Amino acid sequence: MRALEVPELAVPAGSLCGIAGPSGSGKTTLLHLAGGLLVPGRGSVRWGDVDLATLTPGARDGWRRRRAGFVFQDFCLVPELSARDNVLLPQWFTAWSARGQAAAADALLAELGVRTPGKRAGLLSRGEQQRVAIARAVFADPAILLADEPTASLDAATAAGVADLLVAHARSRGATLLVVSHDPALLDRMDRVVRLERGQLA
Amino acid sequence: MKLLAMNPWPMVRADLRAMRGTAAVVVLIVALAVAIGVGIGAQERAMRQASARAADDFPLLIGAPGSQTQLVMTAVYLQIDAIPLIDGAVLNRLAADPRVAAAAPIAFGDMVRGWPVIGTTAAFVTRWGRLAPAAGRVFDHEAEAVLGADVALTIGDGFTPAHGTQTHTAPGEDSAEEHAHRHEGVAYTVVGRLPRLGTPWDRAILIPIETVWETHGLGNGHQADEAPLGAPFDARAVPGVPAVVVKPRAVADAYALRGAYRQGGTMALFPAEVLVTLYRAMGDLRDVLVVAAGLNDFVVFLAVLLLAVTLAGLRRRRYAVLRAIGAPPGYVFLVAWLGVAVLIGAGCIAGLMLGAAASLGVASLLAGRTGLLLASLPGWPEAALVAMLFGLGSAMAVVPALLAWRAPVSSGLREG
Ligand SMILES: Nc1ncnc2c1ncn2[C@@H]1O[C@H](COP(=O)(O)OP(=O)(O)OP(=O)(O)O)[C@@H](O)[C@H]1O
Ligand SMILES: [Mg+2]
């Protein structure tokens, strides 16, 4: 049995693409494929000239770190680290010190409406936590933003704010945005929405 | 070249913070396990060294035939038993023997406020010239006394000994028992104090052998009443003594003397050799302890390993997120490994300190009981043991780290 069978899905660079569909239809699987967290059993996942399916695992990690930013439904911050350190976390994957980036992280957090960069992420409100997660995803200016139900655990007003940030950021940086969502308000703002039904494009 | 190409410590700190309760317990458990091993090792070694040191001044002992251990325990460690006497004439025979560099009687039987009173010669008090009194002088008349370093009397004090050998566990106090057995009319005066030796002799009161004999109505061992102290003992019948310590001139002499005095109503032995035999007998017990301590460490480490594997399992989601935001598997490996290694390291260091503290405690307890001064701080063998345990622990911590390293990202993200 296959979770997902997609003949072809092309997303133009810099466009915003929503992925909708019932639970279990393969939306998260598609997103994980797009981000190189999964390799397809068959076929390819191409971003520009790069086919993720043929990269070595190490090269895929490197590609993801440089090119992709992930945002999750339940944020997945490290609650014991400050908001700032959550944003800086990916820097420590490739360097001993992230001190030089701290000011930039604070500035980005402020821009996204988080004014307490030194506060532990676990103590922030849910809306603030999702903003920190977005800051973490976009800090390295990735060409691709991947978000799995980024607003599903937020109330409507907060969700709208977070959606604004995501869309605005993708637009202003010319990033490609792939968003899995059930939220019509968020899907409405996409250039295109694809539907999945039982692992097939509908 | 980028030497420090990644920094796992922020995540290690966050992980330790997230599980600080568990972390504290792990450190405590590891510390206790390590402390037991360190304590046993340090104690055993110190006991060996201290007892060997105490035997240094007793190259060859001659006593009445009987238990060798009892003779050594009585004469060297002053765990005094009533042991049979040998003919005092042996002293003169030894004095005339060309194989003997020096010989001195050791006589017990009296005590003062729990401190054993020991009769010997002035020459042995100074260990044949090796020691000088820390204060005052060595006795040169009957009824004069020299104190071991731990005896709480002062120069000029006078005291009356009591018959008996049952030393108190806490010397320094009068007891009704002693009162009942006082040698009334006998009074000694303290004239000097020896430096600390770190042996049971630190709690002894040393008096001339002549005075011991006199106190028990046996004469003074000399023909004249006012003869100078010490050898030769020219009385027609020299009173008996429980033990004679002999310093042979050479190694060959030592063996010859031991052979010669193994017969004819005496027993001769090298205390160091008796100790070795004792150690060998105790060796089995020690091996059991060491094996038990090792097993204990192993079980504790296994438990910690299981805990670490469980914790790594619980953190699958957290580590998958790290991978999703770009961490290479090596980073996750380091975070998972260092977290456990730090805990084990902290436990090892705490265990070393705890073991040292416990050793010091046991040492002071033993010093109080036996007078043996133990240098029982953990040394290189214990440091090596701890280093080995740390190595073993960090090697074990590789297991959960490998699990974290291998964990698939996509399914990890679906957990929790
Ligand atoms: N590791 C896996 N092994 C086997 N089957 C899997 C695995 N992961 C997901 N699936 C299956 O693949 C299908 C698609 O799952 P996926 O998580 O992509 O759905 P989804 O559209 O994101 O659903 P939801 O809206 O509930 O998040 C499901 O039937 C799921 O059970
Ligand atoms: Mg999903």
mmCIF file with all atom_site columns, C-alpha atoms in Angstrom, chain B residues 1-188:
data_model
loop_
_atom_site.group_PDB
_atom_site.id
_atom_site.type_symbol
_atom_site.label_atom_id
_atom_site.label_alt_id
_atom_site.label_comp_id
_atom_site.label_asym_id
_atom_site.label_entity_id
_atom_site.label_seq_id
_atom_site.pdbx_PDB_ins_code
_atom_site.Cartn_x
_atom_site.Cartn_y
_atom_site.Cartn_z
_atom_site.occupancy
_atom_site.B_iso_or_equiv
_atom_site.pdbx_formal_charge
_atom_site.auth_seq_id
_atom_site.auth_comp_id
_atom_site.auth_asym_id
_atom_site.auth_atom_id
_atom_site.pdbx_PDB_model_num
ATOM 1   C CA . MET B 1 1   ? 39.596 24.207  8.733  1.00 0.00 ? 1   MET B CA 1
ATOM 2   C CA . LYS B 1 2   ? 36.556 24.546  10.909 1.00 0.00 ? 2   LYS B CA 1
ATOM 3   C CA . LEU B 1 3   ? 37.542 22.776  14.116 1.00 0.00 ? 3   LEU B CA 1
ATOM 4   C CA . LEU B 1 4   ? 34.478 23.670  16.097 1.00 0.00 ? 4   LEU B CA 1
ATOM 5   C CA . ALA B 1 5   ? 32.006 23.079  13.337 1.00 0.00 ? 5   ALA B CA 1
ATOM 6   C CA . MET B 1 6   ? 29.051 22.579  15.674 1.00 0.00 ? 6   MET B CA 1
ATOM 7   C CA . ASN B 1 7   ? 28.055 23.376  19.214 1.00 0.00 ? 7   ASN B CA 1
ATOM 8   C CA . PRO B 1 8   ? 25.806 20.820  20.904 1.00 0.00 ? 8   PRO B CA 1
ATOM 9   C CA . TRP B 1 9   ? 26.043 22.430  24.346 1.00 0.00 ? 9   TRP B CA 1
ATOM 10  C CA . PRO B 1 10  ? 22.999 24.732  24.126 1.00 0.00 ? 10  PRO B CA 1
ATOM 11  C CA . MET B 1 11  ? 20.865 21.664  23.374 1.00 0.00 ? 11  MET B CA 1
ATOM 12  C CA . VAL B 1 12  ? 22.672 19.543  25.990 1.00 0.00 ? 12  VAL B CA 1
ATOM 13  C CA . ARG B 1 13  ? 21.944 22.232  28.577 1.00 0.00 ? 13  ARG B CA 1
ATOM 14  C CA . ALA B 1 14  ? 18.323 22.408  27.462 1.00 0.00 ? 14  ALA B CA 1
ATOM 15  C CA . ASP B 1 15  ? 17.985 18.611  27.657 1.00 0.00 ? 15  ASP B CA 1
ATOM 16  C CA . LEU B 1 16  ? 19.511 18.470  31.138 1.00 0.00 ? 16  LEU B CA 1
ATOM 17  C CA . ARG B 1 17  ? 17.227 21.275  32.224 1.00 0.00 ? 17  ARG B CA 1
ATOM 18  C CA . ALA B 1 18  ? 14.211 19.488  30.791 1.00 0.00 ? 18  ALA B CA 1
ATOM 19  C CA . MET B 1 19  ? 14.987 16.361  32.795 1.00 0.00 ? 19  MET B CA 1
ATOM 20  C CA . ARG B 1 20  ? 16.619 17.970  35.808 1.00 0.00 ? 20  ARG B CA 1
ATOM 21  C CA . GLY B 1 21  ? 14.780 15.807  38.333 1.00 0.00 ? 21  GLY B CA 1
ATOM 22  C CA . THR B 1 22  ? 15.852 12.613  36.611 1.00 0.00 ? 22  THR B CA 1
ATOM 23  C CA . ALA B 1 23  ? 19.298 14.080  36.048 1.00 0.00 ? 23  ALA B CA 1
ATOM 24  C CA . ALA B 1 24  ? 19.770 14.754  39.756 1.00 0.00 ? 24  ALA B CA 1
ATOM 25  C CA . VAL B 1 25  ? 18.734 11.211  40.625 1.00 0.00 ? 25  VAL B CA 1
ATOM 26  C CA . VAL B 1 26  ? 21.072 9.746   38.002 1.00 0.00 ? 26  VAL B CA 1
ATOM 27  C CA . VAL B 1 27  ? 24.003 11.791  39.321 1.00 0.00 ? 27  VAL B CA 1
ATOM 28  C CA . LEU B 1 28  ? 23.185 10.714  42.869 1.00 0.00 ? 28  LEU B CA 1
ATOM 29  C CA . ILE B 1 29  ? 22.910 7.030   41.992 1.00 0.00 ? 29  ILE B CA 1
ATOM 30  C CA . VAL B 1 30  ? 26.116 7.041   39.966 1.00 0.00 ? 30  VAL B CA 1
ATOM 31  C CA . ALA B 1 31  ? 27.849 8.977   42.750 1.00 0.00 ? 31  ALA B CA 1
ATOM 32  C CA . LEU B 1 32  ? 26.804 6.436   45.367 1.00 0.00 ? 32  LEU B CA 1
ATOM 33  C CA . ALA B 1 33  ? 27.897 3.508   43.224 1.00 0.00 ? 33  ALA B CA 1
ATOM 34  C CA . VAL B 1 34  ? 31.249 5.114   42.473 1.00 0.00 ? 34  VAL B CA 1
ATOM 35  C CA . ALA B 1 35  ? 31.752 6.192   46.091 1.00 0.00 ? 35  ALA B CA 1
ATOM 36  C CA . ILE B 1 36  ? 31.371 2.629   47.319 1.00 0.00 ? 36  ILE B CA 1
ATOM 37  C CA . GLY B 1 37  ? 34.045 1.373   44.929 1.00 0.00 ? 37  GLY B CA 1
ATOM 38  C CA . VAL B 1 38  ? 36.367 4.282   45.686 1.00 0.00 ? 38  VAL B CA 1
ATOM 39  C CA . GLY B 1 39  ? 35.829 3.988   49.425 1.00 0.00 ? 39  GLY B CA 1
ATOM 40  C CA . ILE B 1 40  ? 36.529 0.279   49.561 1.00 0.00 ? 40  ILE B CA 1
ATOM 41  C CA . GLY B 1 41  ? 39.628 0.608   47.406 1.00 0.00 ? 41  GLY B CA 1
ATOM 42  C CA . ALA B 1 42  ? 41.098 3.565   49.266 1.00 0.00 ? 42  ALA B CA 1
ATOM 43  C CA . GLN B 1 43  ? 40.346 2.050   52.641 1.00 0.00 ? 43  GLN B CA 1
ATOM 44  C CA . GLU B 1 44  ? 41.831 -1.289  51.876 1.00 0.00 ? 44  GLU B CA 1
ATOM 45  C CA . ARG B 1 45  ? 45.021 0.214   50.492 1.00 0.00 ? 45  ARG B CA 1
ATOM 46  C CA . ALA B 1 46  ? 45.393 2.648   53.374 1.00 0.00 ? 46  ALA B CA 1
ATOM 47  C CA . MET B 1 47  ? 44.856 -0.103  55.913 1.00 0.00 ? 47  MET B CA 1
ATOM 48  C CA . ARG B 1 48  ? 47.547 -2.167  54.251 1.00 0.00 ? 48  ARG B CA 1
ATOM 49  C CA . GLN B 1 49  ? 50.021 0.723   54.171 1.00 0.00 ? 49  GLN B CA 1
ATOM 50  C CA . ALA B 1 50  ? 49.342 1.805   57.727 1.00 0.00 ? 50  ALA B CA 1
ATOM 51  C CA . SER B 1 51  ? 49.627 -1.674  59.172 1.00 0.00 ? 51  SER B CA 1
ATOM 52  C CA . ALA B 1 52  ? 52.819 -2.310  57.222 1.00 0.00 ? 52  ALA B CA 1
ATOM 53  C CA . ARG B 1 53  ? 54.234 0.987   58.486 1.00 0.00 ? 53  ARG B CA 1
ATOM 54  C CA . ALA B 1 54  ? 53.346 0.051   62.048 1.00 0.00 ? 54  ALA B CA 1
ATOM 55  C CA . ALA B 1 55  ? 55.263 -3.197  61.631 1.00 0.00 ? 55  ALA B CA 1
ATOM 56  C CA . ASP B 1 56  ? 58.378 -1.427  60.320 1.00 0.00 ? 56  ASP B CA 1
ATOM 57  C CA . ASP B 1 57  ? 59.826 -0.978  63.807 1.00 0.00 ? 57  ASP B CA 1
ATOM 58  C CA . PHE B 1 58  ? 59.457 -4.665  64.598 1.00 0.00 ? 58  PHE B CA 1
ATOM 59  C CA . PRO B 1 59  ? 61.768 -6.584  62.265 1.00 0.00 ? 59  PRO B CA 1
ATOM 60  C CA . LEU B 1 60  ? 61.723 -9.779  64.337 1.00 0.00 ? 60  LEU B CA 1
ATOM 61  C CA . LEU B 1 61  ? 59.558 -10.683 67.300 1.00 0.00 ? 61  LEU B CA 1
ATOM 62  C CA . ILE B 1 62  ? 60.270 -13.370 69.833 1.00 0.00 ? 62  ILE B CA 1
ATOM 63  C CA . GLY B 1 63  ? 57.586 -14.613 72.171 1.00 0.00 ? 63  GLY B CA 1
ATOM 64  C CA . ALA B 1 64  ? 56.303 -17.722 73.827 1.00 0.00 ? 64  ALA B CA 1
ATOM 65  C CA . PRO B 1 65  ? 55.042 -20.437 71.478 1.00 0.00 ? 65  PRO B CA 1
ATOM 66  C CA . GLY B 1 66  ? 51.396 -19.877 70.613 1.00 0.00 ? 66  GLY B CA 1
ATOM 67  C CA . SER B 1 67  ? 49.437 -17.840 68.148 1.00 0.00 ? 67  SER B CA 1
ATOM 68  C CA . GLN B 1 68  ? 51.627 -15.795 65.798 1.00 0.00 ? 68  GLN B CA 1
ATOM 69  C CA . THR B 1 69  ? 48.775 -13.443 65.030 1.00 0.00 ? 69  THR B CA 1
ATOM 70  C CA . GLN B 1 70  ? 48.150 -12.855 68.697 1.00 0.00 ? 70  GLN B CA 1
ATOM 71  C CA . LEU B 1 71  ? 51.797 -11.993 69.306 1.00 0.00 ? 71  LEU B CA 1
ATOM 72  C CA . VAL B 1 72  ? 51.824 -9.512  66.409 1.00 0.00 ? 72  VAL B CA 1
ATOM 73  C CA . MET B 1 73  ? 48.488 -7.985  67.362 1.00 0.00 ? 73  MET B CA 1
ATOM 74  C CA . THR B 1 74  ? 49.648 -7.568  70.945 1.00 0.00 ? 74  THR B CA 1
ATOM 75  C CA . ALA B 1 75  ? 53.189 -6.290  70.446 1.00 0.00 ? 75  ALA B CA 1
ATOM 76  C CA . VAL B 1 76  ? 52.809 -4.302  67.218 1.00 0.00 ? 76  VAL B CA 1
ATOM 77  C CA . TYR B 1 77  ? 49.196 -3.160  67.306 1.00 0.00 ? 77  TYR B CA 1
ATOM 78  C CA . LEU B 1 78  ? 48.744 -3.117  71.086 1.00 0.00 ? 78  LEU B CA 1
ATOM 79  C CA . GLN B 1 79  ? 45.491 -5.072  70.833 1.00 0.00 ? 79  GLN B CA 1
ATOM 80  C CA . ILE B 1 80  ? 46.735 -6.547  74.045 1.00 0.00 ? 80  ILE B CA 1
ATOM 81  C CA . ASP B 1 81  ? 45.966 -10.103 74.990 1.00 0.00 ? 81  ASP B CA 1
ATOM 82  C CA . ALA B 1 82  ? 47.286 -11.890 78.032 1.00 0.00 ? 82  ALA B CA 1
ATOM 83  C CA . ILE B 1 83  ? 50.051 -13.866 76.376 1.00 0.00 ? 83  ILE B CA 1
ATOM 84  C CA . PRO B 1 84  ? 52.468 -16.258 78.058 1.00 0.00 ? 84  PRO B CA 1
ATOM 85  C CA . LEU B 1 85  ? 55.937 -15.047 79.063 1.00 0.00 ? 85  LEU B CA 1
ATOM 86  C CA . ILE B 1 86  ? 59.322 -16.188 77.914 1.00 0.00 ? 86  ILE B CA 1
ATOM 87  C CA . ASP B 1 87  ? 62.345 -16.502 80.147 1.00 0.00 ? 87  ASP B CA 1
ATOM 88  C CA . GLY B 1 88  ? 63.983 -13.128 80.666 1.00 0.00 ? 88  GLY B CA 1
ATOM 89  C CA . ALA B 1 89  ? 67.390 -14.748 80.169 1.00 0.00 ? 89  ALA B CA 1
ATOM 90  C CA . VAL B 1 90  ? 66.652 -14.631 76.456 1.00 0.00 ? 90  VAL B CA 1
ATOM 91  C CA . LEU B 1 91  ? 67.370 -10.900 76.662 1.00 0.00 ? 91  LEU B CA 1
ATOM 92  C CA . ASN B 1 92  ? 70.935 -11.545 77.744 1.00 0.00 ? 92  ASN B CA 1
ATOM 93  C CA . ARG B 1 93  ? 71.433 -14.299 75.209 1.00 0.00 ? 93  ARG B CA 1
ATOM 94  C CA . LEU B 1 94  ? 70.282 -11.930 72.474 1.00 0.00 ? 94  LEU B CA 1
ATOM 95  C CA . ALA B 1 95  ? 72.450 -9.105  73.775 1.00 0.00 ? 95  ALA B CA 1
ATOM 96  C CA . ALA B 1 96  ? 75.464 -11.359 73.412 1.00 0.00 ? 96  ALA B CA 1
ATOM 97  C CA . ASP B 1 97  ? 74.490 -12.709 70.003 1.00 0.00 ? 97  ASP B CA 1
ATOM 98  C CA . PRO B 1 98  ? 76.670 -11.257 67.207 1.00 0.00 ? 98  PRO B CA 1
ATOM 99  C CA . ARG B 1 99  ? 73.781 -11.565 64.763 1.00 0.00 ? 99  ARG B CA 1
ATOM 100 C CA . VAL B 1 100 ? 71.722 -9.113  66.829 1.00 0.00 ? 100 VAL B CA 1
ATOM 101 C CA . ALA B 1 101 ? 72.096 -5.385  66.277 1.00 0.00 ? 101 ALA B CA 1
ATOM 102 C CA . ALA B 1 102 ? 69.694 -4.585  69.096 1.00 0.00 ? 102 ALA B CA 1
ATOM 103 C CA . ALA B 1 103 ? 66.989 -6.249  71.141 1.00 0.00 ? 103 ALA B CA 1
ATOM 104 C CA . ALA B 1 104 ? 64.419 -4.861  73.528 1.00 0.00 ? 104 ALA B CA 1
ATOM 105 C CA . PRO B 1 105 ? 61.784 -6.393  75.794 1.00 0.00 ? 105 PRO B CA 1
ATOM 106 C CA . ILE B 1 106 ? 58.153 -5.398  75.496 1.00 0.00 ? 106 ILE B CA 1
ATOM 107 C CA . ALA B 1 107 ? 55.994 -5.950  78.536 1.00 0.00 ? 107 ALA B CA 1
ATOM 108 C CA . PHE B 1 108 ? 52.333 -5.153  79.082 1.00 0.00 ? 108 PHE B CA 1
ATOM 109 C CA . GLY B 1 109 ? 49.870 -5.669  81.796 1.00 0.00 ? 109 GLY B CA 1
ATOM 110 C CA . ASP B 1 110 ? 49.077 -2.254  83.178 1.00 0.00 ? 110 ASP B CA 1
ATOM 111 C CA . MET B 1 111 ? 47.129 0.696   82.032 1.00 0.00 ? 111 MET B CA 1
ATOM 112 C CA . VAL B 1 112 ? 46.344 4.263   82.957 1.00 0.00 ? 112 VAL B CA 1
ATOM 113 C CA . ARG B 1 113 ? 42.913 5.652   82.156 1.00 0.00 ? 113 ARG B CA 1
ATOM 114 C CA . GLY B 1 114 ? 42.647 3.234   79.261 1.00 0.00 ? 114 GLY B CA 1
ATOM 115 C CA . TRP B 1 115 ? 46.116 3.862   77.849 1.00 0.00 ? 115 TRP B CA 1
ATOM 116 C CA . PRO B 1 116 ? 48.332 0.797   77.863 1.00 0.00 ? 116 PRO B CA 1
ATOM 117 C CA . VAL B 1 117 ? 51.509 1.068   79.938 1.00 0.00 ? 117 VAL B CA 1
ATOM 118 C CA . ILE B 1 118 ? 54.378 -0.643  78.190 1.00 0.00 ? 118 ILE B CA 1
ATOM 119 C CA . GLY B 1 119 ? 57.688 -1.540  79.658 1.00 0.00 ? 119 GLY B CA 1
ATOM 120 C CA . THR B 1 120 ? 60.710 -1.504  77.355 1.00 0.00 ? 120 THR B CA 1
ATOM 121 C CA . THR B 1 121 ? 64.167 -0.018  77.103 1.00 0.00 ? 121 THR B CA 1
ATOM 122 C CA . ALA B 1 122 ? 65.116 3.599   76.453 1.00 0.00 ? 122 ALA B CA 1
ATOM 123 C CA . ALA B 1 123 ? 66.864 2.397   73.320 1.00 0.00 ? 123 ALA B CA 1
ATOM 124 C CA . PHE B 1 124 ? 63.632 1.010   71.849 1.00 0.00 ? 124 PHE B CA 1
ATOM 125 C CA . VAL B 1 125 ? 61.678 4.105   72.878 1.00 0.00 ? 125 VAL B CA 1
ATOM 126 C CA . THR B 1 126 ? 63.843 6.029   70.398 1.00 0.00 ? 126 THR B CA 1
ATOM 127 C CA . ARG B 1 127 ? 63.624 3.077   67.990 1.00 0.00 ? 127 ARG B CA 1
ATOM 128 C CA . TRP B 1 128 ? 67.351 2.616   68.394 1.00 0.00 ? 128 TRP B CA 1
ATOM 129 C CA . GLY B 1 129 ? 68.131 6.201   67.647 1.00 0.00 ? 129 GLY B CA 1
ATOM 130 C CA . ARG B 1 130 ? 65.636 6.873   64.838 1.00 0.00 ? 130 ARG B CA 1
ATOM 131 C CA . LEU B 1 131 ? 63.266 8.915   67.009 1.00 0.00 ? 131 LEU B CA 1
ATOM 132 C CA . ALA B 1 132 ? 63.885 11.824  69.308 1.00 0.00 ? 132 ALA B CA 1
ATOM 133 C CA . PRO B 1 133 ? 61.291 12.933  71.859 1.00 0.00 ? 133 PRO B CA 1
ATOM 134 C CA . ALA B 1 134 ? 59.095 15.761  70.617 1.00 0.00 ? 134 ALA B CA 1
ATOM 135 C CA . ALA B 1 135 ? 59.250 17.220  74.111 1.00 0.00 ? 135 ALA B CA 1
ATOM 136 C CA . GLY B 1 136 ? 61.138 16.398  77.272 1.00 0.00 ? 136 GLY B CA 1
ATOM 137 C CA . ARG B 1 137 ? 63.431 13.394  77.290 1.00 0.00 ? 137 ARG B CA 1
ATOM 138 C CA . VAL B 1 138 ? 63.480 9.623   77.354 1.00 0.00 ? 138 VAL B CA 1
ATOM 139 C CA . PHE B 1 139 ? 63.297 8.003   80.790 1.00 0.00 ? 139 PHE B CA 1
ATOM 140 C CA . ASP B 1 140 ? 66.610 7.348   82.516 1.00 0.00 ? 140 ASP B CA 1
ATOM 141 C CA . HIS B 1 141 ? 65.384 6.383   85.967 1.00 0.00 ? 141 HIS B CA 1
ATOM 142 C CA . GLU B 1 142 ? 62.812 3.957   87.186 1.00 0.00 ? 142 GLU B CA 1
ATOM 143 C CA . ALA B 1 143 ? 59.308 5.317   87.594 1.00 0.00 ? 143 ALA B CA 1
ATOM 144 C CA . GLU B 1 144 ? 59.760 7.766   84.738 1.00 0.00 ? 144 GLU B CA 1
ATOM 145 C CA . ALA B 1 145 ? 57.422 7.615   81.769 1.00 0.00 ? 145 ALA B CA 1
ATOM 146 C CA . VAL B 1 146 ? 57.424 8.753   78.126 1.00 0.00 ? 146 VAL B CA 1
ATOM 147 C CA . LEU B 1 147 ? 54.095 9.377   76.411 1.00 0.00 ? 147 LEU B CA 1
ATOM 148 C CA . GLY B 1 148 ? 52.948 8.432   72.962 1.00 0.00 ? 148 GLY B CA 1
ATOM 149 C CA . ALA B 1 149 ? 51.711 11.430  70.948 1.00 0.00 ? 149 ALA B CA 1
ATOM 150 C CA . ASP B 1 150 ? 48.030 10.738  71.624 1.00 0.00 ? 150 ASP B CA 1
ATOM 151 C CA . VAL B 1 151 ? 48.197 10.293  75.392 1.00 0.00 ? 151 VAL B CA 1
ATOM 152 C CA . ALA B 1 152 ? 46.477 13.221  77.062 1.00 0.00 ? 152 ALA B CA 1
ATOM 153 C CA . LEU B 1 153 ? 48.872 13.701  79.937 1.00 0.00 ? 153 LEU B CA 1
ATOM 154 C CA . THR B 1 154 ? 51.528 16.377  80.278 1.00 0.00 ? 154 THR B CA 1
ATOM 155 C CA . ILE B 1 155 ? 55.163 16.335  81.213 1.00 0.00 ? 155 ILE B CA 1
ATOM 156 C CA . GLY B 1 156 ? 55.463 16.534  84.973 1.00 0.00 ? 156 GLY B CA 1
ATOM 157 C CA . ASP B 1 157 ? 52.190 14.689  85.588 1.00 0.00 ? 157 ASP B CA 1
ATOM 158 C CA . GLY B 1 158 ? 52.260 11.816  87.992 1.00 0.00 ? 158 GLY B CA 1
ATOM 159 C CA . PHE B 1 159 ? 50.003 8.767   87.717 1.00 0.00 ? 159 PHE B CA 1
ATOM 160 C CA . THR B 1 160 ? 49.397 5.376   89.246 1.00 0.00 ? 160 THR B CA 1
ATOM 161 C CA . PRO B 1 161 ? 48.880 2.471   86.879 1.00 0.00 ? 161 PRO B CA 1
ATOM 162 C CA . ALA B 1 162 ? 46.255 -0.203  87.341 1.00 0.00 ? 162 ALA B CA 1
ATOM 163 C CA . HIS B 1 163 ? 46.580 -3.843  86.546 1.00 0.00 ? 163 HIS B CA 1
ATOM 164 C CA . GLY B 1 164 ? 44.667 -4.833  83.463 1.00 0.00 ? 164 GLY B CA 1
ATOM 165 C CA . THR B 1 165 ? 44.883 -4.778  79.716 1.00 0.00 ? 165 THR B CA 1
ATOM 166 C CA . GLN B 1 166 ? 41.326 -4.046  78.709 1.00 0.00 ? 166 GLN B CA 1
ATOM 167 C CA . THR B 1 167 ? 41.834 -0.725  76.990 1.00 0.00 ? 167 THR B CA 1
ATOM 168 C CA . HIS B 1 168 ? 38.815 1.531   76.644 1.00 0.00 ? 168 HIS B CA 1
ATOM 169 C CA . THR B 1 169 ? 37.466 2.309   73.246 1.00 0.00 ? 169 THR B CA 1
ATOM 170 C CA . ALA B 1 170 ? 37.727 5.942   74.303 1.00 0.00 ? 170 ALA B CA 1
ATOM 171 C CA . PRO B 1 171 ? 40.851 6.208   76.405 1.00 0.00 ? 171 PRO B CA 1
ATOM 172 C CA . GLY B 1 172 ? 41.394 9.136   78.712 1.00 0.00 ? 172 GLY B CA 1
ATOM 173 C CA . GLU B 1 173 ? 38.691 8.356   81.243 1.00 0.00 ? 173 GLU B CA 1
ATOM 174 C CA . ASP B 1 174 ? 38.890 6.887   84.678 1.00 0.00 ? 174 ASP B CA 1
ATOM 175 C CA . SER B 1 175 ? 36.906 3.736   85.217 1.00 0.00 ? 175 SER B CA 1
ATOM 176 C CA . ALA B 1 176 ? 35.751 2.001   88.380 1.00 0.00 ? 176 ALA B CA 1
ATOM 177 C CA . GLU B 1 177 ? 37.400 -1.136  87.059 1.00 0.00 ? 177 GLU B CA 1
ATOM 178 C CA . GLU B 1 178 ? 40.763 0.575   87.007 1.00 0.00 ? 178 GLU B CA 1
ATOM 179 C CA . HIS B 1 179 ? 40.246 1.986   90.477 1.00 0.00 ? 179 HIS B CA 1
ATOM 180 C CA . ALA B 1 180 ? 39.723 -1.498  91.832 1.00 0.00 ? 180 ALA B CA 1
ATOM 181 C CA . HIS B 1 181 ? 43.034 -2.717  90.404 1.00 0.00 ? 181 HIS B CA 1
ATOM 182 C CA . ARG B 1 182 ? 45.311 0.222   91.183 1.00 0.00 ? 182 ARG B CA 1
ATOM 183 C CA . HIS B 1 183 ? 48.879 -0.545  92.095 1.00 0.00 ? 183 HIS B CA 1
ATOM 184 C CA . GLU B 1 184 ? 48.659 1.540   95.294 1.00 0.00 ? 184 GLU B CA 1
ATOM 185 C CA . GLY B 1 185 ? 51.862 3.201   96.308 1.00 0.00 ? 185 GLY B CA 1
ATOM 186 C CA . VAL B 1 186 ? 53.277 3.135   92.769 1.00 0.00 ? 186 VAL B CA 1
ATOM 187 C CA . ALA B 1 187 ? 53.635 6.475   91.036 1.00 0.00 ? 187 ALA B CA 1
ATOM 188 C CA . TYR B 1 188 ? 55.256 7.337   87.725 1.00 0.00 ? 188 TYR B CA 1
#
